[in-house]
mmCIF file of C-alpha atoms and ligand atoms in Angstrom:
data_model
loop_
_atom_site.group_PDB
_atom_site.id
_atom_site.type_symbol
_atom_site.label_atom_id
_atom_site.label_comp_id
_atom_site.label_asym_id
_atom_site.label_seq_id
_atom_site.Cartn_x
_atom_site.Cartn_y
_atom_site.Cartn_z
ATOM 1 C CA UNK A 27 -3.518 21.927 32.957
ATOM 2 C CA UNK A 28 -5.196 20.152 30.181
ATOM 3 C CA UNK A 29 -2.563 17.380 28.421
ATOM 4 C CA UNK A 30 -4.265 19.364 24.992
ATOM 5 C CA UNK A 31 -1.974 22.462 26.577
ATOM 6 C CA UNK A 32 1.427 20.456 26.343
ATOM 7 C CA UNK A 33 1.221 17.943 23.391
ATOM 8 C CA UNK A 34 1.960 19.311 19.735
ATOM 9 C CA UNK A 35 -0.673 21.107 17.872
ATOM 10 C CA UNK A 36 -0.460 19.121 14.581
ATOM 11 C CA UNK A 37 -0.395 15.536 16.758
ATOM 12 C CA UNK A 38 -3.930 16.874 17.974
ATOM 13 C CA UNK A 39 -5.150 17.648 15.036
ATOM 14 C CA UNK A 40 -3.791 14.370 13.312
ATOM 15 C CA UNK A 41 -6.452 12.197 11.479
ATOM 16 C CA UNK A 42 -6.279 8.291 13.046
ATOM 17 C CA UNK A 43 -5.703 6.212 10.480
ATOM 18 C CA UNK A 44 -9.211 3.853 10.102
ATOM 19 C CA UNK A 45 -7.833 0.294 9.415
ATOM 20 C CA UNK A 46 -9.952 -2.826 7.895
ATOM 21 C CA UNK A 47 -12.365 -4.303 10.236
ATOM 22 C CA UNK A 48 -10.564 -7.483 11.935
ATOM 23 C CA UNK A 49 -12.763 -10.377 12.077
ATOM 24 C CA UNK A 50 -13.121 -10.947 15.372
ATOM 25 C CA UNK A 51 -14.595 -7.431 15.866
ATOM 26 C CA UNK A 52 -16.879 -7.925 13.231
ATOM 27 C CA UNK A 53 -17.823 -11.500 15.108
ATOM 28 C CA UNK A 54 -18.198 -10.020 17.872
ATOM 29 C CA UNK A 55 -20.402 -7.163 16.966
ATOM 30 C CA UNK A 56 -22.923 -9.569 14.565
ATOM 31 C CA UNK A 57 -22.382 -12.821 17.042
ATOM 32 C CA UNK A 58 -20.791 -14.971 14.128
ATOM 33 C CA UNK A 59 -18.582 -17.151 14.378
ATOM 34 C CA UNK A 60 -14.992 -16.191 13.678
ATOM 35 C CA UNK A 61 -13.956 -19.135 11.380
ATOM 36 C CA UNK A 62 -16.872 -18.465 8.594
ATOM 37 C CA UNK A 63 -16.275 -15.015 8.255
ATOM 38 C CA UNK A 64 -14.484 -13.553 4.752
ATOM 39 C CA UNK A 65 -11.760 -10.658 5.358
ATOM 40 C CA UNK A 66 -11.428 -8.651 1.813
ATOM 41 C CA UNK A 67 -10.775 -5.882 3.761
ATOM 42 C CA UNK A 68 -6.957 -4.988 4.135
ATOM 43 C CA UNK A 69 -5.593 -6.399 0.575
ATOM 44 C CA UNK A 70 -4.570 -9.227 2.765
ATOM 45 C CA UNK A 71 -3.374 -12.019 0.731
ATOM 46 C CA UNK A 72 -5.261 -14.936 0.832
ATOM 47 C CA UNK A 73 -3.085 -17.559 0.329
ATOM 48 C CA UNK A 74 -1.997 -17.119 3.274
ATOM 49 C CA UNK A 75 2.613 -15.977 4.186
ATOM 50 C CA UNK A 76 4.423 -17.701 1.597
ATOM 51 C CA UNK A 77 5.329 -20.901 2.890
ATOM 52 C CA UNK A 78 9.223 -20.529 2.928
ATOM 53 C CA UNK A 79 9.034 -17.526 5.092
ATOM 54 C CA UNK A 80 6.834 -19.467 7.732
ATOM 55 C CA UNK A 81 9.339 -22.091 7.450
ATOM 56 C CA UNK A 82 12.476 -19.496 7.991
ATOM 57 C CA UNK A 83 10.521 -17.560 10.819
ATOM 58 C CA UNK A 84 9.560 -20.520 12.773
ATOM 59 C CA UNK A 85 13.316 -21.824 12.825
ATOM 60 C CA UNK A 86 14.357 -18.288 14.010
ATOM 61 C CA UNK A 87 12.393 -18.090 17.132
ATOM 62 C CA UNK A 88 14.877 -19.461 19.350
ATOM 63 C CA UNK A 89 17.266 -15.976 19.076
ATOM 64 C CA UNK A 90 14.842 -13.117 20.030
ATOM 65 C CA UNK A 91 16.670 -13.085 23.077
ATOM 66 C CA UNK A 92 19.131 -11.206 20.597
ATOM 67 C CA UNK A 93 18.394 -7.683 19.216
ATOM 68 C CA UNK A 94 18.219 -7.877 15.630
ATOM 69 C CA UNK A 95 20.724 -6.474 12.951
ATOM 70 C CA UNK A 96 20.107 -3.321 12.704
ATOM 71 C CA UNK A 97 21.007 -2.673 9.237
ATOM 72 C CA UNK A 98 19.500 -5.731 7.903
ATOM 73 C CA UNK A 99 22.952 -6.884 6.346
ATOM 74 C CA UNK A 100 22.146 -10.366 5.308
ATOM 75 C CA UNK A 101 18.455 -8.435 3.911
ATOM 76 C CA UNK A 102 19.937 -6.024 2.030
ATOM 77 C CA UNK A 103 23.004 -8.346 0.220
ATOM 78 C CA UNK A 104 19.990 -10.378 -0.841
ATOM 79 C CA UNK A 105 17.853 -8.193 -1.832
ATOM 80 C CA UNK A 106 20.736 -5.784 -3.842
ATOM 81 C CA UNK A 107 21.737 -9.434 -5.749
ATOM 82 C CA UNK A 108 18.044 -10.175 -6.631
ATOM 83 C CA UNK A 109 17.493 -6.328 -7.820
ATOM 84 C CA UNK A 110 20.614 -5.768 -9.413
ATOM 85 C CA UNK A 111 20.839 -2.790 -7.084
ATOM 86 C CA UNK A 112 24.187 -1.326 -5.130
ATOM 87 C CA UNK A 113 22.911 -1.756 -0.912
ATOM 88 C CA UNK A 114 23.893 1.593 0.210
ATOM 89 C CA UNK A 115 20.581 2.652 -2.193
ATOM 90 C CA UNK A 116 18.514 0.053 0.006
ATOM 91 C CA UNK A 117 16.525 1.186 3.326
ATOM 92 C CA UNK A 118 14.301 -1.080 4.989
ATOM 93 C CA UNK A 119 11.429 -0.228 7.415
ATOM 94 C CA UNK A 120 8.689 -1.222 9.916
ATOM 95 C CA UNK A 121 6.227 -1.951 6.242
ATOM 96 C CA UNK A 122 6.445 0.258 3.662
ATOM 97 C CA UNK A 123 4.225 2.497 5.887
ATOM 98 C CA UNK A 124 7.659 3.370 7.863
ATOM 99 C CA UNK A 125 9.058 4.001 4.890
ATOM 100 C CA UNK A 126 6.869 7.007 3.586
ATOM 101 C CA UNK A 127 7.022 8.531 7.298
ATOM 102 C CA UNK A 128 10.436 8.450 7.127
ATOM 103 C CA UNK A 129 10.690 10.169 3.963
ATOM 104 C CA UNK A 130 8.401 13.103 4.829
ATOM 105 C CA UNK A 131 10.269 12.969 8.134
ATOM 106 C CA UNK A 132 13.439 13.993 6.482
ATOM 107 C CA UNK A 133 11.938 16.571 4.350
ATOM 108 C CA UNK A 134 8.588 18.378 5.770
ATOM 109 C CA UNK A 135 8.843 20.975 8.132
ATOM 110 C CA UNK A 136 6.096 23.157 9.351
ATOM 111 C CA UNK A 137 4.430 24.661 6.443
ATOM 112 C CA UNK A 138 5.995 22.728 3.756
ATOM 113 C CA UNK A 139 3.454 20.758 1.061
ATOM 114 C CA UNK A 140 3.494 17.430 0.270
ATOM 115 C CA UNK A 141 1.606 17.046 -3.067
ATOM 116 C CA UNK A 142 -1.057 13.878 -4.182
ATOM 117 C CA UNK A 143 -4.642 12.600 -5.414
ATOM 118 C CA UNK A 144 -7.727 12.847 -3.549
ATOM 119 C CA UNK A 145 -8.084 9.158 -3.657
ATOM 120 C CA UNK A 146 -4.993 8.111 -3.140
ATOM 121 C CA UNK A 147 -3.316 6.020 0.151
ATOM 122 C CA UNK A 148 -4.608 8.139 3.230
ATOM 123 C CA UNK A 149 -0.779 7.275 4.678
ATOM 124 C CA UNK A 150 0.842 10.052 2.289
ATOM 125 C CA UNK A 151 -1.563 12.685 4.281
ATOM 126 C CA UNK A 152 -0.605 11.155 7.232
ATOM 127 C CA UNK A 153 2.736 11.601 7.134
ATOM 128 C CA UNK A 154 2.587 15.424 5.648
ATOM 129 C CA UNK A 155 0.285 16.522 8.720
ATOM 130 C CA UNK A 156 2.360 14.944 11.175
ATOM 131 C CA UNK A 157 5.092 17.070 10.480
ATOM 132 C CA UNK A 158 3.091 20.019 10.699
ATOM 133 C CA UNK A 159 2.641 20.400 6.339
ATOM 134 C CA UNK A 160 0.434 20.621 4.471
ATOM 135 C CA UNK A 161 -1.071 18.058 1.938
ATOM 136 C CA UNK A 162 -2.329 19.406 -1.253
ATOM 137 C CA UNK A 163 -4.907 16.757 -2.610
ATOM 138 C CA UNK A 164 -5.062 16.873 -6.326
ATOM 139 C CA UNK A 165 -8.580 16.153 -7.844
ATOM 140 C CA UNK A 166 -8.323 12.819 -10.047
ATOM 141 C CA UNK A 167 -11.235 13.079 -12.616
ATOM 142 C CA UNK A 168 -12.327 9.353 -13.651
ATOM 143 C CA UNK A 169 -10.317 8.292 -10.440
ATOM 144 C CA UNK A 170 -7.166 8.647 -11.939
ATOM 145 C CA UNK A 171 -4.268 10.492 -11.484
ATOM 146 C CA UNK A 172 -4.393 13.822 -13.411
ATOM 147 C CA UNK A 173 -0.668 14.896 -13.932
ATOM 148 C CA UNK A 174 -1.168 17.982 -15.185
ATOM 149 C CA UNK A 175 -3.474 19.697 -12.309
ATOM 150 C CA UNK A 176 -0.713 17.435 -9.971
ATOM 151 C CA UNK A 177 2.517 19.828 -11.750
ATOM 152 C CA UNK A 178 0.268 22.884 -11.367
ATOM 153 C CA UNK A 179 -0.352 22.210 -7.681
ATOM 154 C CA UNK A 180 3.498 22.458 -7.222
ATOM 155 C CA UNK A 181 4.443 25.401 -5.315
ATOM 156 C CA UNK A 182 8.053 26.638 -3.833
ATOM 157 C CA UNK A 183 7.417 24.948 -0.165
ATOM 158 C CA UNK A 184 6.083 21.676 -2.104
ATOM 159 C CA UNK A 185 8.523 19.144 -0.506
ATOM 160 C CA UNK A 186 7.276 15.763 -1.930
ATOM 161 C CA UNK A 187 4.816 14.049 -4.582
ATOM 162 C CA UNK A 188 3.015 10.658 -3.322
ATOM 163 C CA UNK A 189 1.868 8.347 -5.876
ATOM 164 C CA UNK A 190 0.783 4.647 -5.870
ATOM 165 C CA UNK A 191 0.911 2.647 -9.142
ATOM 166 C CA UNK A 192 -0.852 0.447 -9.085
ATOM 167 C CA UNK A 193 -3.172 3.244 -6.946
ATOM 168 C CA UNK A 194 -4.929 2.340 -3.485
ATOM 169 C CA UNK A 195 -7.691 2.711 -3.279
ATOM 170 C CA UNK A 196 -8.904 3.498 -6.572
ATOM 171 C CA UNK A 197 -6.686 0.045 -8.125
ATOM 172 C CA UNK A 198 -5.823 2.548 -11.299
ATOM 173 C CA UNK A 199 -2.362 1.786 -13.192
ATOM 174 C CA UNK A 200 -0.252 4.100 -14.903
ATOM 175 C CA UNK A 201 2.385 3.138 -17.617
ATOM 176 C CA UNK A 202 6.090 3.736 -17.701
ATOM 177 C CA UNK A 203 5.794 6.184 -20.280
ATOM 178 C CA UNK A 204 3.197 8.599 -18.232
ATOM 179 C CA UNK A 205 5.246 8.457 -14.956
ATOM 180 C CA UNK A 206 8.623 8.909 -16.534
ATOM 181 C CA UNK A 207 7.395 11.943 -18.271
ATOM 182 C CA UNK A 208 5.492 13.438 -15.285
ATOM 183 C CA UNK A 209 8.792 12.933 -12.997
ATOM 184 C CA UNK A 210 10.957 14.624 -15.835
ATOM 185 C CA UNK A 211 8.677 17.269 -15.854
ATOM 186 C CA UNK A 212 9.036 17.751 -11.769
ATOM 187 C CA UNK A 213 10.867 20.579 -10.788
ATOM 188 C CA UNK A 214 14.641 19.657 -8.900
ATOM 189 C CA UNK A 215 13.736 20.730 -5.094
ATOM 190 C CA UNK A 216 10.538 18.183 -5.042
ATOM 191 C CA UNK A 217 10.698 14.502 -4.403
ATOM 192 C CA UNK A 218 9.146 12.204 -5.966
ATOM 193 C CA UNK A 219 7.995 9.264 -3.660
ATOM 194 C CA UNK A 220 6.682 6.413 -5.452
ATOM 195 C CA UNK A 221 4.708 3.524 -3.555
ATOM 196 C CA UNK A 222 4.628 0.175 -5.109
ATOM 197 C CA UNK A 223 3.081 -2.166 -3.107
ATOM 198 C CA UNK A 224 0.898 -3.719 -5.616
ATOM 199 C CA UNK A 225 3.998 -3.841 -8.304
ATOM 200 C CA UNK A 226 4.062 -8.121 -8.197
ATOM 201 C CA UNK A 227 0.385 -8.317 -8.842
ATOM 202 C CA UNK A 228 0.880 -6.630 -12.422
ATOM 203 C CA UNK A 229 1.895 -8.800 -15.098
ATOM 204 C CA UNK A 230 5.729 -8.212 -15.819
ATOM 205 C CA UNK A 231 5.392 -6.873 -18.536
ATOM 206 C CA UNK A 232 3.143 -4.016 -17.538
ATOM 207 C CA UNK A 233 5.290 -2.950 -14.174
ATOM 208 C CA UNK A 234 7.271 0.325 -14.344
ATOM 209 C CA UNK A 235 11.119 0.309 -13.383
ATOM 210 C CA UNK A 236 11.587 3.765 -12.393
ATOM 211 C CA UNK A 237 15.108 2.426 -11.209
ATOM 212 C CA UNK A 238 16.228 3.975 -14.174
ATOM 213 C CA UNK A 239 15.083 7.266 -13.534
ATOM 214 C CA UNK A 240 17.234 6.693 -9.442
ATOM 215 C CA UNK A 241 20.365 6.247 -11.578
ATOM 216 C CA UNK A 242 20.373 9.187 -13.716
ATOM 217 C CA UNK A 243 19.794 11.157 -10.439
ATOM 218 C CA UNK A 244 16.260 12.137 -10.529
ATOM 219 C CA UNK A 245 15.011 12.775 -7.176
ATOM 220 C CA UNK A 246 12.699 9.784 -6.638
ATOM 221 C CA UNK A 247 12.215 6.966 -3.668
ATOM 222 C CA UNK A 248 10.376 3.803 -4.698
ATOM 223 C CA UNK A 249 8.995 2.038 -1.835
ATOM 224 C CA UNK A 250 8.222 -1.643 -1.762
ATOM 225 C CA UNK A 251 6.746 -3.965 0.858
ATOM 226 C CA UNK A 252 6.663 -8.021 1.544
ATOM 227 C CA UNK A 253 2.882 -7.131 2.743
ATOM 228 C CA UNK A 254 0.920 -7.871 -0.138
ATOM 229 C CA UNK A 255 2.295 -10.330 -2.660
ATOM 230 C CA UNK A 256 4.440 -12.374 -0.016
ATOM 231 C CA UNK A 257 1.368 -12.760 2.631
ATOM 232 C CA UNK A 258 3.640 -11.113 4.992
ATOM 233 C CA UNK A 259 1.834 -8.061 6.442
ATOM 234 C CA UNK A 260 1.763 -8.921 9.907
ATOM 235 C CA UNK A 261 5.572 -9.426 9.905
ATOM 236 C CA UNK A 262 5.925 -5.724 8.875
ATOM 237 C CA UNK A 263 8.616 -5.580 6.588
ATOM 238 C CA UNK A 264 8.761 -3.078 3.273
ATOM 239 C CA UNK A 265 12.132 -1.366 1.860
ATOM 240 C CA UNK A 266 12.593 1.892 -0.356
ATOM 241 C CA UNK A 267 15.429 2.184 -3.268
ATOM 242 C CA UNK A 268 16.579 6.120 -3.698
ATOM 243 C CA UNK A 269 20.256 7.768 -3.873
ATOM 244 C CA UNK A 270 22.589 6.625 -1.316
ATOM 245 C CA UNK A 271 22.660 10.200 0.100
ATOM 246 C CA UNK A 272 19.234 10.017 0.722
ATOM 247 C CA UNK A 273 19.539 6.582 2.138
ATOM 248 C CA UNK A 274 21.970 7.979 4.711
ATOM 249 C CA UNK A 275 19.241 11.168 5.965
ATOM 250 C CA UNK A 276 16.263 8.086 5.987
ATOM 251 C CA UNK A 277 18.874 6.329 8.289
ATOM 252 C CA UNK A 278 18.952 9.196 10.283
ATOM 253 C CA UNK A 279 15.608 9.330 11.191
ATOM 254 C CA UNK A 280 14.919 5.883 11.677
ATOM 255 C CA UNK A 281 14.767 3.982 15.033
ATOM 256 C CA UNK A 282 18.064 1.486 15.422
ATOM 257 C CA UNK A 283 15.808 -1.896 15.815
ATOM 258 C CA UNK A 284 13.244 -0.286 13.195
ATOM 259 C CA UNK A 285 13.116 -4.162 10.985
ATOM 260 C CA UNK A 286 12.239 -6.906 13.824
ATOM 261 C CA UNK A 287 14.783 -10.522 13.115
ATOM 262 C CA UNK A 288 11.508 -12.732 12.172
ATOM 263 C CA UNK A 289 11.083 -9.685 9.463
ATOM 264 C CA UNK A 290 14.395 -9.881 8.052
ATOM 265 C CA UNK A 291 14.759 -13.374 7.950
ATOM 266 C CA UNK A 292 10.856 -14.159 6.775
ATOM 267 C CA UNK A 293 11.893 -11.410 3.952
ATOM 268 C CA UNK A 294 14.780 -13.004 3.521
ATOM 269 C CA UNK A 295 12.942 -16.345 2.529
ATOM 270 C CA UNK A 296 9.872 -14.992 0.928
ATOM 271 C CA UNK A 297 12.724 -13.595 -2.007
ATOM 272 C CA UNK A 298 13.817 -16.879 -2.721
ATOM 273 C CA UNK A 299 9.727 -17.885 -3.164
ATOM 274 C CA UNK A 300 8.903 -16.747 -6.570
ATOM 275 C CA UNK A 301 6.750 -19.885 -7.300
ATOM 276 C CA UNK A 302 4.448 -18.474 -4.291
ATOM 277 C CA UNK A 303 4.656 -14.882 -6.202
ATOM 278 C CA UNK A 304 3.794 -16.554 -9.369
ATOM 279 C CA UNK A 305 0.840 -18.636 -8.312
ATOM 280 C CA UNK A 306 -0.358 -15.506 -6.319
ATOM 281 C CA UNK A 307 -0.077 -13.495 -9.649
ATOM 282 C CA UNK A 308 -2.195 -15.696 -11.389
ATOM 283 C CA UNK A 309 -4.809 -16.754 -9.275
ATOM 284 C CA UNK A 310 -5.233 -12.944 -8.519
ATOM 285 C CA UNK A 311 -5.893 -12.458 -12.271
ATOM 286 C CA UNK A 312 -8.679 -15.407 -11.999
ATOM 287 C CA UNK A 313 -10.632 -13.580 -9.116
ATOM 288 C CA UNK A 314 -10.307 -9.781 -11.652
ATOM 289 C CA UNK A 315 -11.909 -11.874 -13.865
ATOM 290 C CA UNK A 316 -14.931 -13.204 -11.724
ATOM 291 C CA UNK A 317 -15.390 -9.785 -10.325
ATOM 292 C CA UNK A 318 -15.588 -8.184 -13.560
ATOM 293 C CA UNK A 319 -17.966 -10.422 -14.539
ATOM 294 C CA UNK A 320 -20.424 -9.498 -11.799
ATOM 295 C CA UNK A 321 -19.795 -6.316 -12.126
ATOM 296 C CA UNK A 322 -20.495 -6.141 -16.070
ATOM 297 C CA UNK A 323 -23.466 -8.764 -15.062
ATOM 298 C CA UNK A 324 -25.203 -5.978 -12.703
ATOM 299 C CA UNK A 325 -23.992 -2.788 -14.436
ATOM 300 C CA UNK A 326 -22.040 -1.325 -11.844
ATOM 301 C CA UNK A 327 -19.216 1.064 -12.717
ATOM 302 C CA UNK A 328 -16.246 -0.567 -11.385
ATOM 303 C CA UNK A 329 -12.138 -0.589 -11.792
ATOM 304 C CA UNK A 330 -10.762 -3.894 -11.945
ATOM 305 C CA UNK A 331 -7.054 -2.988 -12.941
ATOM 306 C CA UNK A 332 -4.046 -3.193 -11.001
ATOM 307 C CA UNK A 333 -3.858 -4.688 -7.686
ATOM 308 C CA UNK A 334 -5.171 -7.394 -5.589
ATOM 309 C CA UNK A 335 -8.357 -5.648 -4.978
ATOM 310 C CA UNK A 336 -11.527 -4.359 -7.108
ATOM 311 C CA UNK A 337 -13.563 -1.370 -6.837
ATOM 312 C CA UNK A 338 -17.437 -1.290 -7.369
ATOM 313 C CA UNK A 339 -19.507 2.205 -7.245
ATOM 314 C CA UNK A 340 -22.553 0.643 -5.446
ATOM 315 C CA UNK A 341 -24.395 3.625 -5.210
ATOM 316 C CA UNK A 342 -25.416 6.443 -2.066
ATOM 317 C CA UNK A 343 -26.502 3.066 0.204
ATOM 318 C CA UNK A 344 -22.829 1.427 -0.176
ATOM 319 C CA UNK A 345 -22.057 1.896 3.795
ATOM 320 C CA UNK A 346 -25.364 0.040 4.189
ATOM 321 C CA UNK A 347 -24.524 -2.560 1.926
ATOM 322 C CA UNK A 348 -21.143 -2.773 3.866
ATOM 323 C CA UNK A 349 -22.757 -3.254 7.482
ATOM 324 C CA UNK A 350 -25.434 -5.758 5.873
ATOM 325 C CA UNK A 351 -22.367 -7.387 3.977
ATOM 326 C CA UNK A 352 -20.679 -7.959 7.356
ATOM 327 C CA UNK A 353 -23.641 -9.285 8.926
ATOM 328 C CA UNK A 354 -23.394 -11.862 6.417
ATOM 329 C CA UNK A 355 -19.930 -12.451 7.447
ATOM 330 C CA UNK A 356 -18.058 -10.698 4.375
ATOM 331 C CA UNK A 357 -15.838 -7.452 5.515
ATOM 332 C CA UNK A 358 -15.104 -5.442 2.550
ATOM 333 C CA UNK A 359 -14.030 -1.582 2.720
ATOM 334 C CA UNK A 360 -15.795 1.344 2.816
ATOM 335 C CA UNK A 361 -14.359 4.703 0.768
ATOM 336 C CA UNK A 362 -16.145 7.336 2.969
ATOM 337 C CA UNK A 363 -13.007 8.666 4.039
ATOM 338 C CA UNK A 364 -11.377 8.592 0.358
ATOM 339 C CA UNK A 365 -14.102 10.846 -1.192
ATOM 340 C CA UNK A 366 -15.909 8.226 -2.486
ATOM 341 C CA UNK A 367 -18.795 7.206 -0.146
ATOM 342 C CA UNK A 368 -20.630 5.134 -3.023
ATOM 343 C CA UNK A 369 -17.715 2.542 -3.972
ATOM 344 C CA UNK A 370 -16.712 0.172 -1.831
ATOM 345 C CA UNK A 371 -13.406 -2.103 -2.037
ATOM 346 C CA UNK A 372 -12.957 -5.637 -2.206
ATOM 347 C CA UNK A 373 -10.146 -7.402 -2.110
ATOM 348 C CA UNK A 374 -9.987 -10.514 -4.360
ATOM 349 C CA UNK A 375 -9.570 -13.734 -2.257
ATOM 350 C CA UNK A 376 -9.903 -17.422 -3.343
ATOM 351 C CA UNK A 377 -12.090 -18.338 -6.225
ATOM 352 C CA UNK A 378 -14.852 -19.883 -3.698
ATOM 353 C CA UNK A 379 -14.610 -16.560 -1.338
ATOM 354 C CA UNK A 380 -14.965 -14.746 -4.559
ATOM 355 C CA UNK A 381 -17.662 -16.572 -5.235
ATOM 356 C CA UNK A 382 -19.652 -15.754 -1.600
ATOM 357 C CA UNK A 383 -18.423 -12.601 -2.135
ATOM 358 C CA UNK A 384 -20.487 -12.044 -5.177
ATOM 359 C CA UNK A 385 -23.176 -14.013 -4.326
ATOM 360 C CA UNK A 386 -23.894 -12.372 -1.043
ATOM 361 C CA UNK A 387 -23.620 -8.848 -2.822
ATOM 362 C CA UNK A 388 -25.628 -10.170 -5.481
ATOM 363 C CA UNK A 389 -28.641 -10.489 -2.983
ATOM 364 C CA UNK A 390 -27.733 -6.835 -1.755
ATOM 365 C CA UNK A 391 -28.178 -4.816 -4.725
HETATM 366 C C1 PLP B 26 -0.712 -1.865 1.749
HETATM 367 C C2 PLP B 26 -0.046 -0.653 1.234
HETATM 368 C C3 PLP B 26 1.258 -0.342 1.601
HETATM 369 C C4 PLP B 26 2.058 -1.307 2.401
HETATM 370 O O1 PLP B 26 2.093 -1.085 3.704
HETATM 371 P P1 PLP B 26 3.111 -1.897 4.623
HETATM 372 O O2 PLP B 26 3.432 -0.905 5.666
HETATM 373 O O3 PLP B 26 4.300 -2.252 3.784
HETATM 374 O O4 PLP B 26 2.385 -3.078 5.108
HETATM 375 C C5 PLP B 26 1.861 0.784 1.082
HETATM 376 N N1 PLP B 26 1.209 1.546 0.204
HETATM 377 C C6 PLP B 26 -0.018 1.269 -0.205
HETATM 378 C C7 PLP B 26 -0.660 2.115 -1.232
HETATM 379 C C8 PLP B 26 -0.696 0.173 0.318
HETATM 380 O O5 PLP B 26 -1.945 -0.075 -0.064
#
């Protein structure tokens, strides 16, 4: 008997998720040496974990003989102080990633819909097709998300709307006043899952609270991770805020030990880091800048918005541009598998890996 006989159709049939090349593949593959070559690949960030969560971590080593809390008490009373948020609306996961399984865990069954943009995180597709529904891709003209066509792809069985704000891969933004009028326009039996892992990187100013809407008992999840603004996305720690009776069904479904103790207490210290939030802001908004610049300088369409990463429409050779930029010993991403096979993404490092950055796609185009 074939093992194809026994295991789940949809698992089968389940897209792999295609992650950023690691560096030593890539060094590997082009015989380079490791320590000279440039990941702006993953939206890594590039100042490396903030330095009070390697601090916390390294101190905490000495108890993973010890399962860790399992519902992330000391996590969660920091975390509800700093957000002004009651804990029972708190649920942490493995990364955000977790998170957004989880939530289409609890509501997808076989021949539900789960409802997003064709360029938006592959993860919300992921998560759909694993339990066996289906994920209706919304077209998003000038890369953005259209919510008009997104309400008119809403159907009875649709179980869940994914967006990203600021959007991955596309780096788009959307304001408070066009998501809290698209999520009062959502009809009561769909979800409304809302990713924020690039919140920090927007200027205060321009980040959407949707808390608001959790309170007055819309049905939306945020999700948030210490991934990308923290530096801590090899740790693998993100959290989602929704109703508390939707807190209790993500608790359901989650695994006991889901939030490792290095996690917990690295997230722990990475909250009380805002200087290493701030000075990853800013510096962020330096590198938009020098991209833009190139960008403007060589006339390539590009979004530099939200985000700690850029996107550049290089044109129908971008995947050779990619393999010669790795040669080179830059890794930046392909968008093949978003729908858009002539724009790649970078994400913004230092100002001197910027600066290779540009210079070695300067010589490319
Ligand atoms: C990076 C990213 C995440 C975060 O993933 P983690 O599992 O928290 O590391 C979530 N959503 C989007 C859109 C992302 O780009």
């Amino acid at each position: 008997m074939n093992f194809s006989d026994i295991a789940r159709k949809c698992v089968l049939k389940q897209p792999k998720y295609e992650a950023g090349k690691p560096i030593e593949y890539v060094a590997r593959e082009f015989g380079l040496d490791p320590d000279n070559i440039l990941k702006m690949a993953s939206n890594e960030n590039p100042f490396g974990p903030s330095p009070k969560a390697v601090e916390a971590v390294s101190k905490a080593l000495g108890g993973l003989n010890y399962y860790p809390d399992g519902a992330c008490f000391y996590l969660r009373e920091k975390l509800s102080k700093k957000m002004g948020v009651s804990g029972d609306k708190l649920v942490f996961g493995n990364g955000s990633n977790e998170i957004l399984e989880l939530v289409a865990h609890v509501l997808c069954d076989a021949g539900d819909e789960v409802v997003t943009g064709r360029h938006s995180f592959v993860v919300y597709k992921l998560a759909a097709l694993l339990m066996g529904a289906k994920c209706v891709e919304v077209e998003m003209p000038s890369l953005r998300y259209d919510f008009g066509r997104m309400l008119d792809a809403i159907t009875p069985k649709t179980k869940i709307v994914f967006m990203a704000n600021p959007n991955n891969p596309t780096g788009t933004t959307n304001t408070q006043d066009e998501v809290y009028s698209f999520v009062r326009s959502l009809p009561e039996h769909v979800v409304f899952c809302y990713d924020e892992a690039y919140r920090e990187f927007q200027d205060p100013s321009d980040q959407v609270d949707v808390l608001p809407l959790i309170e007055e008992g819309r049905n939306v999840l945020t999700t948030r991770t210490f991934s990308k603004i923290y530096g801590l996305a090899g740790l693998r720690c993100g959290y989602a805020v929704c109703s508390p009776e939707f807190a209790d069904c993500l608790n359901r479904v989650r695994e006991p030990f889901n939030v490792n103790s290095l996690a917990q207490v690295g997230a722990m210290a990475a909250l009380d880091d805002d200087a290493f939030v701030e000075y990853a802001r800013e510096e962020n908004k330096k590198g938009r800048v020098q991209f833009k610049n190139a960008f403007e300088k060589w006339g390539l369409e590009h979004i530099v918005e939200g985000g700690n990463f850029v996107m550049a429409k290089v044109g129908p050779k971008a995947l050779e541009i990619f393999t010669e930029l790795q040669k080179r010993g830059v890794i930046v991403r392909p968008n093949v598998g978003y729908g858009l096979p002539e724009w790649l993404r970078i994400t913004i490092g230092k100002t001197d890996q910027n600066e290779r950055c540009i210079e070695e796609l300067g010589k490319l185009l």
